[in-house]
Short mmCIF file of C-alpha atoms in Angstrom, two decimals:
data_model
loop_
_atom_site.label_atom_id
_atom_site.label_comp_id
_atom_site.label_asym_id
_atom_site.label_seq_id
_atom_site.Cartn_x
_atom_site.Cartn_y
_atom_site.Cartn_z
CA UNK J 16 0.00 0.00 0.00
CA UNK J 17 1.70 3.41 -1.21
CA UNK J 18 2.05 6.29 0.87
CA UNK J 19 -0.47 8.44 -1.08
CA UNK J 20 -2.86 5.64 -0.94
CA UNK J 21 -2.14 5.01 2.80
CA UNK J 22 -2.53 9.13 3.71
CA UNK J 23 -5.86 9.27 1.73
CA UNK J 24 -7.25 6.00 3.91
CA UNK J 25 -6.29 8.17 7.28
CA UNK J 26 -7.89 11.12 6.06
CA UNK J 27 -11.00 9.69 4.65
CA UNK J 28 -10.87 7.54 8.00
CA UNK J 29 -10.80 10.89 10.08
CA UNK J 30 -13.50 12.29 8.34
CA UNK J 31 -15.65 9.34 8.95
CA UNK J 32 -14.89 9.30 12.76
CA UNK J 33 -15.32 13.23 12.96
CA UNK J 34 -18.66 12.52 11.80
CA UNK J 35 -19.63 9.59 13.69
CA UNK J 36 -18.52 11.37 17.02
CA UNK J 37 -21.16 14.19 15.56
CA UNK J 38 -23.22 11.84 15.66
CA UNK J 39 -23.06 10.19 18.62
CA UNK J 40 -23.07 13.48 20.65
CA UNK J 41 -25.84 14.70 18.87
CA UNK J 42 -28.10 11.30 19.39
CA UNK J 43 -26.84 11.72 23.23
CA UNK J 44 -28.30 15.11 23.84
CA UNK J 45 -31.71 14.06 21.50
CA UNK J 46 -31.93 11.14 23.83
CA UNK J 47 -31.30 13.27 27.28
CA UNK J 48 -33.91 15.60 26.38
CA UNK J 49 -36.59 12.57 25.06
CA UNK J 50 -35.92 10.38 28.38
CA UNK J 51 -36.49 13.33 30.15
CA UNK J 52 -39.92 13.77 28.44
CA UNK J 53 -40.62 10.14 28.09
CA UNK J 54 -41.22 7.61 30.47
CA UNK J 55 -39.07 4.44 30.31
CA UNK J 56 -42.38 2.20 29.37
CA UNK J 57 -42.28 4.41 26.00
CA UNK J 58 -39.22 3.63 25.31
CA UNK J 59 -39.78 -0.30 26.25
CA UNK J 60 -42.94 -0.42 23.64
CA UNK J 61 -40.84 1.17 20.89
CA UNK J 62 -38.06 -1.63 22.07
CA UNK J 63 -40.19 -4.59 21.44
CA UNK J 64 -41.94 -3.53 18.33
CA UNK J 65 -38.39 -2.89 17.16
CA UNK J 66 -37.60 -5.99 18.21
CA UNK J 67 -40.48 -7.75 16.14
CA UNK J 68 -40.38 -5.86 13.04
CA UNK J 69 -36.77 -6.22 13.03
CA UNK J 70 -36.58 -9.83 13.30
CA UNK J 71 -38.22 -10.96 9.77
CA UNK J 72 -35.76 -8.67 8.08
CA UNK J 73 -32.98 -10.24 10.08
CA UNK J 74 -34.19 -13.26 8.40
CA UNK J 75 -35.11 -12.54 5.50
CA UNK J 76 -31.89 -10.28 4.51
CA UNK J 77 -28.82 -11.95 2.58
CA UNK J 78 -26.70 -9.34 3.39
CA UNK J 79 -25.76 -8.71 0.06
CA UNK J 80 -23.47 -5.70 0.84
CA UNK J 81 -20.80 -8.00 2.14
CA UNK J 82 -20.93 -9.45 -1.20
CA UNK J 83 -20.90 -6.48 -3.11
CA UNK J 84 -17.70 -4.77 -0.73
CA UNK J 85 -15.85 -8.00 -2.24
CA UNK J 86 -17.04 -7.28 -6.15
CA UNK J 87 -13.43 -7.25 -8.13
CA UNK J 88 -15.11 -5.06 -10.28
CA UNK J 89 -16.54 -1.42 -10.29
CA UNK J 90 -18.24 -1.94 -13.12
CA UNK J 91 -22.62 -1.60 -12.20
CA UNK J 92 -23.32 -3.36 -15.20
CA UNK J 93 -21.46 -6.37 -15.02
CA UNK J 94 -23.87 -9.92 -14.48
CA UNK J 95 -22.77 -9.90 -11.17
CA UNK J 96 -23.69 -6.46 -9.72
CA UNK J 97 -26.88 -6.48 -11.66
CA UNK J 98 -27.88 -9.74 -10.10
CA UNK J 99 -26.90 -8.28 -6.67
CA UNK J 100 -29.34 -5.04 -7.30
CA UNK J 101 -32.06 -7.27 -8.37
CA UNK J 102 -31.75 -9.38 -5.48
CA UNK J 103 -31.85 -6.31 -2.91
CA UNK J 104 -35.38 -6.16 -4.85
CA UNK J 105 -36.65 -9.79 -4.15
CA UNK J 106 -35.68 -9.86 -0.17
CA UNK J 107 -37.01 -6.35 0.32
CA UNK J 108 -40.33 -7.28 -0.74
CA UNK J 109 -40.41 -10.65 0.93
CA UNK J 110 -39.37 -8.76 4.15
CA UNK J 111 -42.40 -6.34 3.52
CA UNK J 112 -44.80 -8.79 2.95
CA UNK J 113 -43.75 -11.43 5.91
CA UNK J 114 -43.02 -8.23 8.61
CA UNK J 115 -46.94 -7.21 7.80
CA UNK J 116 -48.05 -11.08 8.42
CA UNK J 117 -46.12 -11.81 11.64
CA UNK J 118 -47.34 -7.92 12.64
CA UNK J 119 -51.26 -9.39 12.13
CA UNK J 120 -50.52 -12.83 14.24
CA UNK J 121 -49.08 -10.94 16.71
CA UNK J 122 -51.37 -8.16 17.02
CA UNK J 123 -48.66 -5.50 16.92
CA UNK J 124 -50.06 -3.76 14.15
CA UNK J 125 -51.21 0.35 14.88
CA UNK J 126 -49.87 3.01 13.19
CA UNK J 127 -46.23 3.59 15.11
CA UNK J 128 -45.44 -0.01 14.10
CA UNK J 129 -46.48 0.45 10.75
CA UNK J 130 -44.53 4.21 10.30
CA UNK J 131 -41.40 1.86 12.17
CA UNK J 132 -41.92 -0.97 9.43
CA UNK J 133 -41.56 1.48 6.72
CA UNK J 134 -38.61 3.11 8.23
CA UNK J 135 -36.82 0.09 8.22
CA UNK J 136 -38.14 -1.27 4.74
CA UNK J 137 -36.40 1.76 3.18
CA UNK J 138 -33.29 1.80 5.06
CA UNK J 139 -32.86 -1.95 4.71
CA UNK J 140 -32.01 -1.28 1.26
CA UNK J 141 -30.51 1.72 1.31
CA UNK J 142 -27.75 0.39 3.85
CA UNK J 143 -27.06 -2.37 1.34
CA UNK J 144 -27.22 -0.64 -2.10
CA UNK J 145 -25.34 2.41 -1.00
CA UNK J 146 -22.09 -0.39 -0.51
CA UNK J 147 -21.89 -0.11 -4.26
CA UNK J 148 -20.79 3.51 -3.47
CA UNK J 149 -18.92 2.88 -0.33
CA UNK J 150 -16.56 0.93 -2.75
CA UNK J 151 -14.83 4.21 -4.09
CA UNK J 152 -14.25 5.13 0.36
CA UNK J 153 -15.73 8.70 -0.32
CA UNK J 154 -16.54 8.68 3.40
CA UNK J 155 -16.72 12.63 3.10
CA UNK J 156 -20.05 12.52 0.98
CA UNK J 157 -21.04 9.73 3.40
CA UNK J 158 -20.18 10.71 6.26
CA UNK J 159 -22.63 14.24 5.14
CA UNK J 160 -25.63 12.24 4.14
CA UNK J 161 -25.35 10.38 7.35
CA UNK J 162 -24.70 13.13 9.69
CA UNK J 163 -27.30 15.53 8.00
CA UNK J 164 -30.14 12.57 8.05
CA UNK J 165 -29.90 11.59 11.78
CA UNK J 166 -29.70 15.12 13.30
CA UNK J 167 -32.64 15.50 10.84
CA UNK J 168 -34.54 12.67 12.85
CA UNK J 169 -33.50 13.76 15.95
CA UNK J 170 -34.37 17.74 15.56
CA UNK J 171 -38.14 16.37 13.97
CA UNK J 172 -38.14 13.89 17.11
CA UNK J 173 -37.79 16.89 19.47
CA UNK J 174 -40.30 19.55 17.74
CA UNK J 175 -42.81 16.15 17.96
CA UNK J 176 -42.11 15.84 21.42
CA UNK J 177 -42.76 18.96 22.27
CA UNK J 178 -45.76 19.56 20.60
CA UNK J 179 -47.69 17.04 22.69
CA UNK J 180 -47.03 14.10 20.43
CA UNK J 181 -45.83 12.04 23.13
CA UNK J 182 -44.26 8.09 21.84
CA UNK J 183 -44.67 8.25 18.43
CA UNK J 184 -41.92 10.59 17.97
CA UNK J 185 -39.35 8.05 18.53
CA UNK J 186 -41.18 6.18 15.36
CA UNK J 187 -40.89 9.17 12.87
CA UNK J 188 -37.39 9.82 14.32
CA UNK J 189 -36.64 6.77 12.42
CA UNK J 190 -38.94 7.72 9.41
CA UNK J 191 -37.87 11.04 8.75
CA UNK J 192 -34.16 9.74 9.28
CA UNK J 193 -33.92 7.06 6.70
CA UNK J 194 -36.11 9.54 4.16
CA UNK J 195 -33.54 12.17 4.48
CA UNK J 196 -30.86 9.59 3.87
CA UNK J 197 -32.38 8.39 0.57
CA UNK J 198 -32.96 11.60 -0.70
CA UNK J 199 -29.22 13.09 0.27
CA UNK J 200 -28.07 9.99 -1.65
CA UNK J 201 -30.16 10.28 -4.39
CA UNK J 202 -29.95 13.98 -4.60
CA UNK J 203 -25.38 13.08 -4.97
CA UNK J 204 -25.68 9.75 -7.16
CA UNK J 205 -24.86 7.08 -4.68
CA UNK J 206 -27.84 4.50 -5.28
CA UNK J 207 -27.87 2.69 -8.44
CA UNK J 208 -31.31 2.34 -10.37
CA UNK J 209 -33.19 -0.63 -9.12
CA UNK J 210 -32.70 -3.58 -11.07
CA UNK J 211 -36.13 -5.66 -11.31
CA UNK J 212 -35.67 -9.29 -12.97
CA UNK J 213 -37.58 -12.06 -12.03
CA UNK J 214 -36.01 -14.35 -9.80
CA UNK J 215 -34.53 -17.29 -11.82
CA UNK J 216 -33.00 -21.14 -9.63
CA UNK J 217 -30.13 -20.65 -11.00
CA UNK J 218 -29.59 -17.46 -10.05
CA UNK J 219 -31.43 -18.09 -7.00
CA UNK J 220 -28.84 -20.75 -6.25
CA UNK J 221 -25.47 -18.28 -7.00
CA UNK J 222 -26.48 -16.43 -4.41
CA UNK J 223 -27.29 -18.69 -2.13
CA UNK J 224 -24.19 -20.14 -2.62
CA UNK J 225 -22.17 -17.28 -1.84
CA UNK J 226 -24.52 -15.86 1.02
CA UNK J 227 -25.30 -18.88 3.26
CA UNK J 228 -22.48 -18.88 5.52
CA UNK J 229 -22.79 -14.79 5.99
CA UNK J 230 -26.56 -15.21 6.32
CA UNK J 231 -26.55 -18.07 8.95
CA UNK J 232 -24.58 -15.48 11.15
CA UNK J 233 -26.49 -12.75 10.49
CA UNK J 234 -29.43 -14.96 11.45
CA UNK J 235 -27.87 -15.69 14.89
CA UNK J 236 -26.75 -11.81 15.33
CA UNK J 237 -30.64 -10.84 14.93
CA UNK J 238 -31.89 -13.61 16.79
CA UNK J 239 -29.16 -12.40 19.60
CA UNK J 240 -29.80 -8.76 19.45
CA UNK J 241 -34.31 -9.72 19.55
CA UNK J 242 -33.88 -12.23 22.00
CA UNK J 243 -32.43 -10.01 24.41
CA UNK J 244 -34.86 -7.23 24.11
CA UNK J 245 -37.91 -9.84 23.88
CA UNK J 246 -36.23 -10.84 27.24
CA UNK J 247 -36.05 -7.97 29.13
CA UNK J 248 -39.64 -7.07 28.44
CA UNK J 249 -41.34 -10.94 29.60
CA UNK J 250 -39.02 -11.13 32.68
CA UNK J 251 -38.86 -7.21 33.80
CA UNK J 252 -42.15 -5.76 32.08
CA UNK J 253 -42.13 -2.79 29.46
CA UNK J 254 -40.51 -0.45 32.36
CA UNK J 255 -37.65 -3.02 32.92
CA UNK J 256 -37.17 -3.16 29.05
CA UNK J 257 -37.09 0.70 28.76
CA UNK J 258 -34.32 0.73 31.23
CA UNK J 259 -32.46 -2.38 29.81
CA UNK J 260 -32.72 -1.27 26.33
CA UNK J 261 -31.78 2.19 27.15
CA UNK J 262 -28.97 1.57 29.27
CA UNK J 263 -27.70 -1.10 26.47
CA UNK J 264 -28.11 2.40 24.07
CA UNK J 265 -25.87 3.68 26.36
CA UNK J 266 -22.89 0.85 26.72
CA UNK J 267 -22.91 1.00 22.72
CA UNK J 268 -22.19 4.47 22.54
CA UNK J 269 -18.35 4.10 22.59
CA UNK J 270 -18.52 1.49 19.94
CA UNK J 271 -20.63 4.25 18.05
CA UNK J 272 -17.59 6.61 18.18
CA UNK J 273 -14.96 3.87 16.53
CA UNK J 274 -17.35 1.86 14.43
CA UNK J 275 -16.27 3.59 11.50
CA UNK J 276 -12.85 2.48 11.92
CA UNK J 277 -13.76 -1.30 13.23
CA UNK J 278 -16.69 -1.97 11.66
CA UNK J 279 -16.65 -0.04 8.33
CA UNK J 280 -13.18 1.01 7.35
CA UNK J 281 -11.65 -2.11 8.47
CA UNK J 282 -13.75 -4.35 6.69
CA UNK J 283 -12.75 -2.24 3.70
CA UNK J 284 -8.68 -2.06 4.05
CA UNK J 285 -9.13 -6.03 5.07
CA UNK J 286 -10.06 -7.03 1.81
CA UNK J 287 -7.61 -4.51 -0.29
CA UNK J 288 -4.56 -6.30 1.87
CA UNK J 289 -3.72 -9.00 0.02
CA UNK J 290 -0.63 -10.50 1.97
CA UNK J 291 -1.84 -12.26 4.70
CA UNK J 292 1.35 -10.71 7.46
CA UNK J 293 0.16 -6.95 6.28
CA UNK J 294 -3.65 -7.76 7.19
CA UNK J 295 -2.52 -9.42 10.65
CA UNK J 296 -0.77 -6.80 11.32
CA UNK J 297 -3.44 -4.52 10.62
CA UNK J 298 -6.36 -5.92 12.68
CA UNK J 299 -3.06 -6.13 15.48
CA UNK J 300 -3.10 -2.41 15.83
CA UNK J 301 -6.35 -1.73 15.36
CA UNK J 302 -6.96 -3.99 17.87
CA UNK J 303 -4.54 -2.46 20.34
CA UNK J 304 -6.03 0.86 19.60
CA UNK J 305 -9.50 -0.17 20.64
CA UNK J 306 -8.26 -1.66 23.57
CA UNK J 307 -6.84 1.68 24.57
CA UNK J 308 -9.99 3.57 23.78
CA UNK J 309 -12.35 1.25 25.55
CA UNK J 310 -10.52 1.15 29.04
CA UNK J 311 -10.94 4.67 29.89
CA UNK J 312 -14.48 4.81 28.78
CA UNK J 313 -14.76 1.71 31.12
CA UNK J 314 -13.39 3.25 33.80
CA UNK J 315 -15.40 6.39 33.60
CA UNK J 316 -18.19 4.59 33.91
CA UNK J 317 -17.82 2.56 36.28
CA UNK J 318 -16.73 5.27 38.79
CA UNK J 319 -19.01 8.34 37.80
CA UNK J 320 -22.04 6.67 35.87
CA UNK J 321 -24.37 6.71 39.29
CA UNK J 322 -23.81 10.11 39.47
CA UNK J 323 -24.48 11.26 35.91
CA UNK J 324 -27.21 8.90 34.71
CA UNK J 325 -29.67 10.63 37.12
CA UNK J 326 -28.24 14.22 36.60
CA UNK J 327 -28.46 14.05 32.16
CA UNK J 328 -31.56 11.95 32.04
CA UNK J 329 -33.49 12.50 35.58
CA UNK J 330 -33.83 10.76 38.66
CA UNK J 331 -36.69 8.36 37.10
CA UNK J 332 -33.96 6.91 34.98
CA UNK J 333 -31.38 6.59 38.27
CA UNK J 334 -31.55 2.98 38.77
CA UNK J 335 -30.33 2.83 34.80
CA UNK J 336 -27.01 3.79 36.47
CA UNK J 337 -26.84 -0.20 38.20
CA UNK J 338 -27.65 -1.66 34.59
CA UNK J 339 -25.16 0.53 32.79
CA UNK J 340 -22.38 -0.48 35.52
CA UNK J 341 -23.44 -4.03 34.49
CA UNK J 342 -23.33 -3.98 30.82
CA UNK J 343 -19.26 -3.74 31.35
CA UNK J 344 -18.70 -7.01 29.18
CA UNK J 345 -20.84 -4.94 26.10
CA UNK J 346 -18.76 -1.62 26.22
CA UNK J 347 -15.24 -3.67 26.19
CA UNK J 348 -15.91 -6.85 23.86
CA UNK J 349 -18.44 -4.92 21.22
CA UNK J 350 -16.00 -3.46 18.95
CA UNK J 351 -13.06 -5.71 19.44
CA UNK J 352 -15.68 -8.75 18.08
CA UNK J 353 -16.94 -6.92 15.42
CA UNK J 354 -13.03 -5.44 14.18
CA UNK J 355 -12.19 -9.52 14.34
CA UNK J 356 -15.51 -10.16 12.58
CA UNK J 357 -14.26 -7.88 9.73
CA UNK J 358 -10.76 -9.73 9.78
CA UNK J 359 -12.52 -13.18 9.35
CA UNK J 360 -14.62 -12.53 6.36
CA UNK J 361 -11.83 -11.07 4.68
CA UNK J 362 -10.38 -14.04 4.64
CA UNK J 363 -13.77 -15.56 4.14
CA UNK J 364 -13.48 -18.21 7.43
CA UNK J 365 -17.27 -17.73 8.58
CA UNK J 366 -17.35 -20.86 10.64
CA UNK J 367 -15.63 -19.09 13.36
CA UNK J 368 -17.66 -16.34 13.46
CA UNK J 369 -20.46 -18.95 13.62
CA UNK J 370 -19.14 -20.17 16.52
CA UNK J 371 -18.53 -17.41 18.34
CA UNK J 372 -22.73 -16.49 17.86
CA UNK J 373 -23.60 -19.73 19.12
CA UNK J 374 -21.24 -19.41 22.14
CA UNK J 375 -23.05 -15.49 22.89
CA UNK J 376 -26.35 -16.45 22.49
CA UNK J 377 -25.94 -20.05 24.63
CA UNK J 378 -24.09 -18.23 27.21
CA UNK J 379 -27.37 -15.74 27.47
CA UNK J 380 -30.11 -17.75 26.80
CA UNK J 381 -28.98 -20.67 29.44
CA UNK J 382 -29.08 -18.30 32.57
CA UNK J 383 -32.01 -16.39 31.46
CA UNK J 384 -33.67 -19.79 31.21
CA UNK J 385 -32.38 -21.60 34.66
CA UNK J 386 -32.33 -17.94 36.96
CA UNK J 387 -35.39 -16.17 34.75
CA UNK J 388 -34.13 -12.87 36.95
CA UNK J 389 -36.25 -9.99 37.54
CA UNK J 390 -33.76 -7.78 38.31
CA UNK J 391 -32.58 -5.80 35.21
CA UNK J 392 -29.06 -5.62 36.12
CA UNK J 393 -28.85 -9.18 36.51
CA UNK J 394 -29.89 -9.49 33.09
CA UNK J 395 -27.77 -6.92 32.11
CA UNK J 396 -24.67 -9.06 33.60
CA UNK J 397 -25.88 -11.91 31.71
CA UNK J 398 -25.60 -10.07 28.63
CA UNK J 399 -21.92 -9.05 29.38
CA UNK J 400 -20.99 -12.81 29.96
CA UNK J 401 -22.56 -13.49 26.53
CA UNK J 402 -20.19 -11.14 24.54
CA UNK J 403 -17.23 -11.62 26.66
CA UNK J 404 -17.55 -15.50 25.45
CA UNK J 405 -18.45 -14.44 21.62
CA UNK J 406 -15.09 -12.46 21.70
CA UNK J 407 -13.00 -15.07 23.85
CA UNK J 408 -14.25 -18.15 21.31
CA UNK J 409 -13.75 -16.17 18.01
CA UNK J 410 -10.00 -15.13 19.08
CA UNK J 411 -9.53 -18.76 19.77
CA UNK J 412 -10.73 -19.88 16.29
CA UNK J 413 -8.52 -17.20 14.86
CA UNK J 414 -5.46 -17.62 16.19
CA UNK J 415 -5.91 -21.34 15.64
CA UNK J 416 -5.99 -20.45 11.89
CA UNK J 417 -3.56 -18.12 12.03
CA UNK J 418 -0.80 -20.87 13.12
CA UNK J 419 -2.53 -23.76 11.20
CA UNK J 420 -1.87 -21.57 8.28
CA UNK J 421 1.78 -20.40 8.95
CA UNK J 422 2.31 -23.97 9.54
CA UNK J 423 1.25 -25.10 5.54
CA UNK J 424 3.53 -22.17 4.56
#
């Protein structure tokens, strides 16, 4: 990698991080001033209808855009791309129809689950397509379109709010977010034209074929990510689930600030490094560097979070503090699974990364089952037991493959 090449990566990689941090602070103060006006069963009701419209798509998605970062070729018209656009088409529609059904058998549908459904129709396929033009790394234009559209959200979120319109702001947050984003990408030439073609086997079966190990673990991530929630909310009630899911809002922030660096950029750089040393040593220092960032956020935490939960989000939100406190295992293992996630697909070993899902969601679901606790910082330690086991069994399948392979050399 040249030193022109390597410069532009830092810079475009700066850029992306200024913007995240943007975000992050501005979703902070949005949230302060909502949980302050909000009470934490709102925010548990708008949990678990996330939860459940999110779960067919978690399904239902191929997760194409991993597929489409590792295209050899920029060109949109090639068979392959096309076939990739298409197929955005077919599992967006599937998702729409099958969200609406399990919606009517679970009588969740009203009209905040239905505005949330089409929020997350239309940014289901904008996060994938929009790969095609995360290809070039123009994280700049990116990094406007996503900025601009989620202080969008959260600025129509707080004129809602304050006009009386109590929960459903948090659902047109989301609306008005992901409209903003496809018009700001539209509006700069990012998306590609649909591509409708009816779905053929054999195509059918290409994709399949190159999706199935990606999709199986996307399967278990979702299935993670709703069983928790779902959790919270049948052992703690919708007021126990506003606090766990908020406070879990919360532990992720950090990862917020550097997921543009271990989730996005690095899954980028991974699969431009060719040699196999170069890319080690790559996910080595990014590794490091995470590890550096995460301890004092840890730390901060731990020793001033039961003074400022209460004083930023009100005393009706203090026992959030405990459950923050807990989620210790979440702040520190988070990014450093998904920057080893990244490394692993590069070199296109999913088993371990299959693995690792298993070993997070036994190591939650077992406890939950045998203890069922009511307390939601119990659950909340459960939860950091779960990723600290996801991280500890995916570095073990790594560096397992990292010696069985220097070995064959």
């Amino acid at each position: 990698m040249s030193c022109g090449v390597r410069s532009d990566l830092f810079r475009q990689g700066a850029v992306l991080t200024v913007g995240t941090a943007v975000q992050a602070a501005t979703a902070l103060a949005a949230q302060i001033f909502l949980m302050r006006q909000l009470m934490p069963h709102d925010f548990g009701q708008f949990a678990i209808v996330l939860a459940s419209c999110g779960l067919v798509q978690t399904i239902v998605s191929l997760r194409l855009n991993i597929l489409i970062i590792r295209l050899q070729t920029d060109d949109l018209s090639s068979h392959q791309a096309q076939l990739y656009q298409a197929a955005l088409i077919w599992e967006t529609l599937a998702a729409v129809v099958i969200a609406l059904i399990w919606l009517a058998i679970s009588d969740l549908i009203s009209i905040p689950s239905l505005i949330l459904l089409t929020a997350l129709t239309i940014g289901q396929w904008i996060n994938q397509i929009s790969a095609f033009y995360e290809r070039g790394m123009d994280y700049g234009r990116i990094t406007l379109v996503e900025t601009g559209s989620q202080l969008f959200g959260h600025v129509a979120a707080l004129i809602l709010v304050l006009s009386g319109m109590g929960a459903i702001s948090l659902y047109m947050r989301e609306l008005v977010a992901v409209c903003g984003k496809l018009a700001a990408y539209t509006a700069i030439g990012a998306l590609p034209r649909p591509v409708w073609m009816w779905p053929r086997f054999q195509a059918c079966r290409e994709i399949w074929r190159e999706t199935r190990g990606v999709w199986v673990e996307g399967i278990l991530e979702g299935i993670f990510t709703r069983i928790v929630i779902l959790s919270s909310g049948a052992l703690t009630g919708l007021h126990g689930a506003g606090l766990f899911a908020q406070s879990q809002r919360l532990a992720m922030l950090p990862h917020q600030f550097l997921s543009p660096v271990v989730s996005r950029m690095s899954a980028n750089l991974f699969n431009r490094t060719t040699d196999f040393d170069r890319r080690q040593y790559l996910a080595i220092r990014l590794g490091a560097l995470t590890l550096a960032l995460m301890l004092p956020a840890i730390a901060f935490i731990w020793l001033w979070g039961g003074d400022i939960v209460p004083w930023l989000f009100g005393d009706k939100w203090r026992s959030a503090a405990f459950v923050l406190r807990a989620m210790i295992g979440v702040i520190l293992f988070l990014s450093l699974f998904e920057l080893l996630r990244a490394f692993c697909y590069a070199h296109r070993w999913v088993r371990p990364v299959l693995w690792a899902r298993t070993s997070q969601i036994a190591v939650f679901i077992v406890p939950v089952l045998l203890l069922q606790p009511q307390e939601v910082a119990n659950l909340a330690w459960i939860l950091s037991a779960s990723f600290t086991a996801g991280f500890i069994v995916l570095a073990g399948h790594i560096v397992s493959l990292i010696r069985r392979n220097k070995a064959n050399v």
